[in-house]
Amino acid sequence: MTSFYERPILNSPYAAPQWHHPMDDHGQPLDGPPRPGRRPSRFIVPVPAARKKAASAQASLELETYSENALINEIRGHVDSWRSLRNPADWGVTSATQRLLEHWRHHEFVGPRPFFCQIEAAETIIWFTEVAPKRAATRKFLDELRKANDEANPELFRLALKMATGTGKTTVMAMLIAWQTVNAVRRDSKDFSRAFLIVAPGITIRDRLRVLMPSEPDNYYETREIVPPEMLPDIRRAEIVITNYHAFQHRETLSLSKVARSFLTGNAPEPIKTTETDAEMLKRACEKLLSFERVNVINDEAHHCYRHKQGEDEEGGLTGEDKKEAAENEEAARLWISGIEALNRKLAKGVRAVYDLSATPFFLRGSGYREGVLFPWVVSDFSLMDAIESGIVKLPRVPVTDNLVQTDAVVYRDLWKHVGKELPKTAAGASKLSPLDLPNMMKTALHALYSHYVGEFRRWEAAGIGVPPVFIVVCQNTAISKLVFEYVAGFERDIEDSERSAFQPGELKLFSNYDDQGTRLPKPRTLLIDSRQLESGEALDKGFREAAGPEIEQFKRERAGREGAGGQGEVSDSEILREVMNTVGRKDRLGEQIRCVVSVSMLTEGWDTNTVTHIFGIRAFGTQLLCEQVVGRGLRRQSYELNPKTGLFDVEYADIMGIPFDFASSPQETKPTAPKPVTRVHAIKERSSLEIVFPRVSGYRRDLPSEKLQAEFTADSRLEITPQDIGPTKVVMEGIVGAGVTIEPDELKALRSSEISFNLAKHLLYTHFRDDDGFPKQHLFPQIQRIARRWIDEGYLVTRGVPIGAILYKDQLARAAEKINIACTRGSAGRLLAVLDPYNPKGSTRFVNFITSKPVWKTGAQPPKCQISHVVVDSDWEEQLALTLEGHPRVLAYAKNQALGFDIPYLDAGVMRRYIPDFLVRLDVGAEEPLNLVLEVKGQRDESDKAKAQTARDLWAPGVTALGGFGRWAYAEFRDWASMEEDFAKLVDRLMSESASATAQVPA
């Protein structure tokens, strides 16, 4: 067994992949341990061979091999190098972009944290827009992409991001919208626009993408913290239109019969035109965008959007079902890209850029290109294998052997080949069959996969999960889907020459829509779906409406019962089914208790249900591309909690039958991991008196009434430098023969204290002592140098195993300057003021509302002391402090700093960072007004932790207090969990004593 099967997950989802499993040219896992580094971008769908050999006469999917993509790999290398630049000033991007990148990379997200692949996708587009054009070595990529676009997309500039299903393309869209919008609002540039047209392949995805609208209450910018709070007002200025490509169809403006049309045309050489013009279509489809000079276009599932290849057709002749499918693909792609081209012609400066997102950005059958050829404008790739090795998606499992000795094939891998001829092709053919007449082999396969589902269902039930796992069946046509639906869910049939109807319970009991007495269950468990009908937005055809009719009526009654008389009025059948499908596995929604979905075609792309555990295919599969698209419907993870022991995700599986997506060549015995229950953490309206209001600070300003500087050093003023900070300082060099030599950085050892203090003072002057016009205060230099020399002489600079001159390394110099600057602020007479965020100056605990699967405990002091319903338990130390706050009589109110949006800006080695402390507390210290406390629980402290504490204590707290309007503030750290209660009591006593002393000094 290879390492792949023993340990498929190798990497953290939040960092660039560090390891990959070796695979051969056909995607087969090779023997041997994981290899270091990231897998190069290779366009190959993994197709492990079955353990039984295929019979020579049996057709099988060809093992598809693709070579490495040199363009993507080279771009990836440049983006990696750019990302590794530590100083934001070197990134070559706008200040708004810099703030967003720092936020995405370093912010401590309360809810879902962006995966590395999501940040990388956004970074690649940013790099192409803001960085690559400025550098001669990288402009060649732009030239290459322009050539590719000129050939395939004349007059448009498209960039495609390839991201495996389940890796979160919607989040990437939100990141791109945020980046473009904030920059466009803050500066006028051809590189940015706040207008967006988002095009989806159907109504379901269009509706799901409403989270990209800033006006929506559950928009990603706020609920997923895609932007820092101060940028939310900018985001609300974005103009976004979300549509499905069907809206680009030119509609009839005048309905005429054939005779009337002939009469009106008369002898005119051209027939009378009764359809919309491009202008009329655009006015209807995206009127709000037509007032902008330039617009960004984002294509979701962009593999449906392309122009047919000019010249030679590489596909060859197609017949039968293949020809029909190719024609449908071609018409959809033509309509989609024609709409974007029409918008490009209409706008004053055209479409600024088209961003394509897809798990499979390949040309489809009917394009004129060989099916599966990669779009040449793909610039970033995070493949399915990368996603599996990072644990972001479920691992597909397929049958690898069986006990049917009469054939060498694994039958349930491609069930259609064995039963397809026995199944009906039309509704008329299906009407002659009973669901019980389905082929035995197919029924056996269904029961086998269902039996595994039952075990999973029981495990979820025992774990207290409020929703069931989901089993999906993908069928070839509506005739088959109706029979399968009735077989698993039960059916009623009128008996000829009788007023009675025959009842047949569902053969798969957990999926039956009837009880044992033949009564319909109040909530259906199995759903019948025809994806193509639902996505077009047109009325359901009669046959499908009849098949799904009873369930549709039940869902309508349930919806009316939930919404009452004030509901949204009459809704269509297709709207009801889309709502059910979109809410499968979501608590308190119509689709909450759906256990089985029987679908025609491949279900809806973008269907983001994450509770799918089993997939059953009963249709023809021509290519691995189609297999990957169908399997993708079941790859979204249920749990996104890291295993605390490994720091990685636990493996989740999707069990697949009937789909020749040959992925795992060894059977896997695994201990299932049940998903974790989730808790809604929210502010309680009835506890509004416990609200804590806090400032959002962007920086600090110091007013010195005199030009005399004093420094007050503390233990946190100490800076320690070791080889870990600057690298080894002794290296032994040896040859094959001869004497060895030890080399050291002698130049650093030779530096004198006076030389060091001069350079340190110079850095301080230019970074921290400038006037209102930005010029350094040169007359303060002698005082600054004396303070710097004192800092060195009094032992606050400690070097262990490195020469003293290491202090002149740029990052160490910055750290020292920050410590001395804070000491000057502490010791010099003057006033320190915090600078509030101009866009969002204050926050409050009353806005807390999020879902978490982390451990929590309910706040329950009597009387209550916390406005928020629960405390999220990130560590035992924090839990101990929360219990202490809950029970202390002097605590008036407190809140765990989770999803508050409260942070403290601080400098770390010259780079502005954001510090998120653990708790906010309102404390009665015996004064007229309470004291607000910022509390941190911290064990080991490094230089970064020291910088956070110094800034919070000596800059943030006094700066906010001096502002007025937010009350008095202080900061404290707790270092010992065992004495938390005693330490907090001592802190309260000290603060009360200081408050009493300050009150006594105030003249009467």
JSON list of C-alpha atoms in Angstrom, two decimals, residues 62-196:
[
{"chain": "A", "resi": 62, "resn": "GLU", "atom": "CA", "xyz": [-9.09, 6.10, -22.00]},
{"chain": "A", "resi": 63, "resn": "LEU", "atom": "CA", "xyz": [-6.39, 6.96, -19.50]},
{"chain": "A", "resi": 64, "resn": "GLU", "atom": "CA", "xyz": [-5.95, 10.66, -20.15]},
{"chain": "A", "resi": 65, "resn": "THR", "atom": "CA", "xyz": [-2.49, 12.12, -19.74]},
{"chain": "A", "resi": 66, "resn": "TYR", "atom": "CA", "xyz": [-1.46, 15.75, -20.03]},
{"chain": "A", "resi": 67, "resn": "SER", "atom": "CA", "xyz": [1.91, 17.39, -19.81]},
{"chain": "A", "resi": 68, "resn": "GLU", "atom": "CA", "xyz": [2.95, 19.99, -17.27]},
{"chain": "A", "resi": 69, "resn": "ASN", "atom": "CA", "xyz": [1.74, 23.51, -17.93]},
{"chain": "A", "resi": 70, "resn": "ALA", "atom": "CA", "xyz": [4.89, 25.62, -18.14]},
{"chain": "A", "resi": 71, "resn": "LEU", "atom": "CA", "xyz": [3.02, 28.94, -18.17]},
{"chain": "A", "resi": 72, "resn": "ILE", "atom": "CA", "xyz": [1.10, 28.27, -14.96]},
{"chain": "A", "resi": 73, "resn": "ASN", "atom": "CA", "xyz": [4.14, 26.87, -13.18]},
{"chain": "A", "resi": 74, "resn": "GLU", "atom": "CA", "xyz": [6.27, 29.87, -14.12]},
{"chain": "A", "resi": 75, "resn": "ILE", "atom": "CA", "xyz": [3.56, 32.33, -13.03]},
{"chain": "A", "resi": 76, "resn": "ARG", "atom": "CA", "xyz": [3.20, 30.41, -9.77]},
{"chain": "A", "resi": 77, "resn": "GLY", "atom": "CA", "xyz": [6.93, 30.82, -9.10]},
{"chain": "A", "resi": 78, "resn": "HIS", "atom": "CA", "xyz": [6.78, 34.60, -9.59]},
{"chain": "A", "resi": 79, "resn": "VAL", "atom": "CA", "xyz": [3.71, 34.93, -7.35]},
{"chain": "A", "resi": 80, "resn": "ASP", "atom": "CA", "xyz": [5.40, 32.79, -4.67]},
{"chain": "A", "resi": 81, "resn": "SER", "atom": "CA", "xyz": [8.47, 35.06, -4.71]},
{"chain": "A", "resi": 82, "resn": "TRP", "atom": "CA", "xyz": [6.29, 38.17, -4.58]},
{"chain": "A", "resi": 83, "resn": "ARG", "atom": "CA", "xyz": [4.26, 36.74, -1.68]},
{"chain": "A", "resi": 84, "resn": "SER", "atom": "CA", "xyz": [7.42, 36.02, 0.32]},
{"chain": "A", "resi": 85, "resn": "LEU", "atom": "CA", "xyz": [8.44, 39.69, 0.39]},
{"chain": "A", "resi": 86, "resn": "ARG", "atom": "CA", "xyz": [8.18, 40.56, 4.05]},
{"chain": "A", "resi": 87, "resn": "ASN", "atom": "CA", "xyz": [7.92, 44.34, 3.81]},
{"chain": "A", "resi": 88, "resn": "PRO", "atom": "CA", "xyz": [4.58, 45.51, 2.33]},
{"chain": "A", "resi": 89, "resn": "ALA", "atom": "CA", "xyz": [6.37, 48.53, 0.89]},
{"chain": "A", "resi": 90, "resn": "ASP", "atom": "CA", "xyz": [8.10, 46.16, -1.55]},
{"chain": "A", "resi": 91, "resn": "TRP", "atom": "CA", "xyz": [4.89, 44.61, -2.88]},
{"chain": "A", "resi": 92, "resn": "GLY", "atom": "CA", "xyz": [4.33, 47.26, -5.53]},
{"chain": "A", "resi": 93, "resn": "VAL", "atom": "CA", "xyz": [0.57, 47.53, -4.89]},
{"chain": "A", "resi": 94, "resn": "THR", "atom": "CA", "xyz": [-1.76, 50.29, -3.73]},
{"chain": "A", "resi": 95, "resn": "SER", "atom": "CA", "xyz": [-2.25, 50.97, -0.02]},
{"chain": "A", "resi": 96, "resn": "ALA", "atom": "CA", "xyz": [-5.79, 49.57, -0.22]},
{"chain": "A", "resi": 97, "resn": "THR", "atom": "CA", "xyz": [-4.55, 46.36, -1.82]},
{"chain": "A", "resi": 98, "resn": "GLN", "atom": "CA", "xyz": [-1.79, 46.12, 0.77]},
{"chain": "A", "resi": 99, "resn": "ARG", "atom": "CA", "xyz": [-4.34, 46.37, 3.60]},
{"chain": "A", "resi": 100, "resn": "LEU", "atom": "CA", "xyz": [-6.50, 43.66, 2.03]},
{"chain": "A", "resi": 101, "resn": "LEU", "atom": "CA", "xyz": [-3.58, 41.29, 1.50]},
{"chain": "A", "resi": 102, "resn": "GLU", "atom": "CA", "xyz": [-2.44, 41.71, 5.11]},
{"chain": "A", "resi": 103, "resn": "HIS", "atom": "CA", "xyz": [-6.01, 41.12, 6.28]},
{"chain": "A", "resi": 104, "resn": "TRP", "atom": "CA", "xyz": [-6.46, 37.93, 4.26]},
{"chain": "A", "resi": 105, "resn": "ARG", "atom": "CA", "xyz": [-3.07, 36.55, 5.26]},
{"chain": "A", "resi": 106, "resn": "HIS", "atom": "CA", "xyz": [-2.90, 37.46, 8.95]},
{"chain": "A", "resi": 107, "resn": "HIS", "atom": "CA", "xyz": [-6.34, 38.36, 10.34]},
{"chain": "A", "resi": 108, "resn": "GLU", "atom": "CA", "xyz": [-7.68, 35.98, 13.01]},
{"chain": "A", "resi": 109, "resn": "PHE", "atom": "CA", "xyz": [-10.99, 35.10, 11.40]},
{"chain": "A", "resi": 110, "resn": "VAL", "atom": "CA", "xyz": [-13.90, 34.16, 13.63]},
{"chain": "A", "resi": 111, "resn": "GLY", "atom": "CA", "xyz": [-15.74, 32.12, 11.03]},
{"chain": "A", "resi": 112, "resn": "PRO", "atom": "CA", "xyz": [-14.27, 30.38, 7.97]},
{"chain": "A", "resi": 113, "resn": "ARG", "atom": "CA", "xyz": [-10.70, 31.47, 7.35]},
{"chain": "A", "resi": 114, "resn": "PRO", "atom": "CA", "xyz": [-9.67, 31.81, 3.69]},
{"chain": "A", "resi": 115, "resn": "PHE", "atom": "CA", "xyz": [-7.80, 28.80, 2.41]},
{"chain": "A", "resi": 116, "resn": "PHE", "atom": "CA", "xyz": [-4.37, 29.25, 0.88]},
{"chain": "A", "resi": 117, "resn": "CYS", "atom": "CA", "xyz": [-5.80, 28.34, -2.54]},
{"chain": "A", "resi": 118, "resn": "GLN", "atom": "CA", "xyz": [-8.39, 31.14, -2.26]},
{"chain": "A", "resi": 119, "resn": "ILE", "atom": "CA", "xyz": [-5.80, 33.73, -1.30]},
{"chain": "A", "resi": 120, "resn": "GLU", "atom": "CA", "xyz": [-3.45, 32.46, -4.03]},
{"chain": "A", "resi": 121, "resn": "ALA", "atom": "CA", "xyz": [-6.16, 32.83, -6.68]},
{"chain": "A", "resi": 122, "resn": "ALA", "atom": "CA", "xyz": [-6.88, 36.43, -5.65]},
{"chain": "A", "resi": 123, "resn": "GLU", "atom": "CA", "xyz": [-3.15, 37.17, -5.33]},
{"chain": "A", "resi": 124, "resn": "THR", "atom": "CA", "xyz": [-2.53, 35.92, -8.88]},
{"chain": "A", "resi": 125, "resn": "ILE", "atom": "CA", "xyz": [-5.10, 38.31, -10.34]},
{"chain": "A", "resi": 126, "resn": "ILE", "atom": "CA", "xyz": [-3.74, 41.18, -8.21]},
{"chain": "A", "resi": 127, "resn": "TRP", "atom": "CA", "xyz": [-0.20, 40.36, -9.31]},
{"chain": "A", "resi": 128, "resn": "PHE", "atom": "CA", "xyz": [-1.23, 40.36, -12.97]},
{"chain": "A", "resi": 129, "resn": "THR", "atom": "CA", "xyz": [-2.96, 43.73, -12.57]},
{"chain": "A", "resi": 130, "resn": "GLU", "atom": "CA", "xyz": [-0.71, 45.73, -10.26]},
{"chain": "A", "resi": 131, "resn": "VAL", "atom": "CA", "xyz": [2.72, 44.08, -10.31]},
{"chain": "A", "resi": 132, "resn": "ALA", "atom": "CA", "xyz": [3.48, 42.22, -13.55]},
{"chain": "A", "resi": 133, "resn": "PRO", "atom": "CA", "xyz": [2.96, 45.20, -15.90]},
{"chain": "A", "resi": 134, "resn": "LYS", "atom": "CA", "xyz": [5.61, 47.23, -14.03]},
{"chain": "A", "resi": 135, "resn": "ARG", "atom": "CA", "xyz": [8.41, 44.69, -14.44]},
{"chain": "A", "resi": 136, "resn": "ALA", "atom": "CA", "xyz": [10.14, 43.87, -17.70]},
{"chain": "A", "resi": 137, "resn": "ALA", "atom": "CA", "xyz": [10.71, 40.25, -16.67]},
{"chain": "A", "resi": 138, "resn": "THR", "atom": "CA", "xyz": [6.98, 39.61, -16.18]},
{"chain": "A", "resi": 139, "resn": "ARG", "atom": "CA", "xyz": [5.34, 41.68, -18.91]},
{"chain": "A", "resi": 140, "resn": "LYS", "atom": "CA", "xyz": [5.86, 38.72, -21.25]},
{"chain": "A", "resi": 141, "resn": "PHE", "atom": "CA", "xyz": [3.06, 36.83, -19.46]},
{"chain": "A", "resi": 142, "resn": "LEU", "atom": "CA", "xyz": [0.62, 39.59, -20.30]},
{"chain": "A", "resi": 143, "resn": "ASP", "atom": "CA", "xyz": [1.72, 39.49, -23.93]},
{"chain": "A", "resi": 144, "resn": "GLU", "atom": "CA", "xyz": [1.24, 35.72, -24.05]},
{"chain": "A", "resi": 145, "resn": "LEU", "atom": "CA", "xyz": [-2.24, 35.94, -22.54]},
{"chain": "A", "resi": 146, "resn": "ARG", "atom": "CA", "xyz": [-3.25, 38.74, -24.92]},
{"chain": "A", "resi": 147, "resn": "LYS", "atom": "CA", "xyz": [-2.28, 36.55, -27.85]},
{"chain": "A", "resi": 148, "resn": "ALA", "atom": "CA", "xyz": [-4.35, 33.66, -26.48]},
{"chain": "A", "resi": 149, "resn": "ASN", "atom": "CA", "xyz": [-7.31, 35.97, -26.00]},
{"chain": "A", "resi": 150, "resn": "ASP", "atom": "CA", "xyz": [-6.94, 37.55, -29.44]},
{"chain": "A", "resi": 151, "resn": "GLU", "atom": "CA", "xyz": [-7.28, 34.09, -30.96]},
{"chain": "A", "resi": 152, "resn": "ALA", "atom": "CA", "xyz": [-10.15, 32.79, -28.84]},
{"chain": "A", "resi": 153, "resn": "ASN", "atom": "CA", "xyz": [-11.84, 35.91, -27.39]},
{"chain": "A", "resi": 154, "resn": "PRO", "atom": "CA", "xyz": [-11.27, 38.87, -29.73]},
{"chain": "A", "resi": 155, "resn": "GLU", "atom": "CA", "xyz": [-11.65, 42.24, -27.97]},
{"chain": "A", "resi": 156, "resn": "LEU", "atom": "CA", "xyz": [-11.89, 40.65, -24.50]},
{"chain": "A", "resi": 157, "resn": "PHE", "atom": "CA", "xyz": [-9.16, 40.04, -21.92]},
{"chain": "A", "resi": 158, "resn": "ARG", "atom": "CA", "xyz": [-9.90, 36.90, -19.91]},
{"chain": "A", "resi": 159, "resn": "LEU", "atom": "CA", "xyz": [-7.98, 35.44, -16.96]},
{"chain": "A", "resi": 160, "resn": "ALA", "atom": "CA", "xyz": [-9.07, 32.03, -15.66]},
{"chain": "A", "resi": 161, "resn": "LEU", "atom": "CA", "xyz": [-8.61, 30.53, -12.20]},
{"chain": "A", "resi": 162, "resn": "LYS", "atom": "CA", "xyz": [-8.77, 26.73, -11.99]},
{"chain": "A", "resi": 163, "resn": "MET", "atom": "CA", "xyz": [-9.98, 25.68, -8.53]},
{"chain": "A", "resi": 164, "resn": "ALA", "atom": "CA", "xyz": [-11.20, 22.21, -7.60]},
{"chain": "A", "resi": 165, "resn": "THR", "atom": "CA", "xyz": [-14.83, 21.81, -6.63]},
{"chain": "A", "resi": 166, "resn": "GLY", "atom": "CA", "xyz": [-15.32, 22.57, -2.94]},
{"chain": "A", "resi": 167, "resn": "THR", "atom": "CA", "xyz": [-12.36, 24.94, -2.60]},
{"chain": "A", "resi": 168, "resn": "GLY", "atom": "CA", "xyz": [-14.60, 28.01, -2.34]},
{"chain": "A", "resi": 169, "resn": "LYS", "atom": "CA", "xyz": [-14.81, 29.95, -5.60]},
{"chain": "A", "resi": 170, "resn": "THR", "atom": "CA", "xyz": [-17.53, 32.26, -4.22]},
{"chain": "A", "resi": 171, "resn": "THR", "atom": "CA", "xyz": [-15.13, 33.51, -1.56]},
{"chain": "A", "resi": 172, "resn": "VAL", "atom": "CA", "xyz": [-12.57, 34.28, -4.28]},
{"chain": "A", "resi": 173, "resn": "MET", "atom": "CA", "xyz": [-15.22, 36.26, -6.18]},
{"chain": "A", "resi": 174, "resn": "ALA", "atom": "CA", "xyz": [-15.90, 38.27, -3.02]},
{"chain": "A", "resi": 175, "resn": "MET", "atom": "CA", "xyz": [-12.17, 38.94, -2.62]},
{"chain": "A", "resi": 176, "resn": "LEU", "atom": "CA", "xyz": [-11.85, 40.14, -6.22]},
{"chain": "A", "resi": 177, "resn": "ILE", "atom": "CA", "xyz": [-14.91, 42.38, -5.87]},
{"chain": "A", "resi": 178, "resn": "ALA", "atom": "CA", "xyz": [-13.55, 43.84, -2.61]},
{"chain": "A", "resi": 179, "resn": "TRP", "atom": "CA", "xyz": [-10.12, 44.50, -4.14]},
{"chain": "A", "resi": 180, "resn": "GLN", "atom": "CA", "xyz": [-11.52, 46.19, -7.25]},
{"chain": "A", "resi": 181, "resn": "THR", "atom": "CA", "xyz": [-14.19, 48.18, -5.41]},
{"chain": "A", "resi": 182, "resn": "VAL", "atom": "CA", "xyz": [-12.08, 49.61, -2.59]},
{"chain": "A", "resi": 183, "resn": "ASN", "atom": "CA", "xyz": [-9.39, 50.68, -5.02]},
{"chain": "A", "resi": 184, "resn": "ALA", "atom": "CA", "xyz": [-11.91, 52.17, -7.47]},
{"chain": "A", "resi": 185, "resn": "VAL", "atom": "CA", "xyz": [-13.62, 54.15, -4.70]},
{"chain": "A", "resi": 186, "resn": "ARG", "atom": "CA", "xyz": [-10.34, 55.52, -3.39]},
{"chain": "A", "resi": 187, "resn": "ARG", "atom": "CA", "xyz": [-8.58, 56.30, -6.69]},
{"chain": "A", "resi": 188, "resn": "ASP", "atom": "CA", "xyz": [-9.41, 56.83, -10.34]},
{"chain": "A", "resi": 189, "resn": "SER", "atom": "CA", "xyz": [-7.52, 54.29, -12.45]},
{"chain": "A", "resi": 190, "resn": "LYS", "atom": "CA", "xyz": [-8.04, 52.21, -15.56]},
{"chain": "A", "resi": 191, "resn": "ASP", "atom": "CA", "xyz": [-7.04, 49.19, -13.48]},
{"chain": "A", "resi": 192, "resn": "PHE", "atom": "CA", "xyz": [-10.11, 49.35, -11.23]},
{"chain": "A", "resi": 193, "resn": "SER", "atom": "CA", "xyz": [-13.88, 49.55, -11.46]},
{"chain": "A", "resi": 194, "resn": "ARG", "atom": "CA", "xyz": [-16.64, 49.23, -8.87]},
{"chain": "A", "resi": 195, "resn": "ALA", "atom": "CA", "xyz": [-19.11, 47.85, -11.44]},
{"chain": "A", "resi": 196, "resn": "PHE", "atom": "CA", "xyz": [-19.49, 44.07, -11.84]}
]
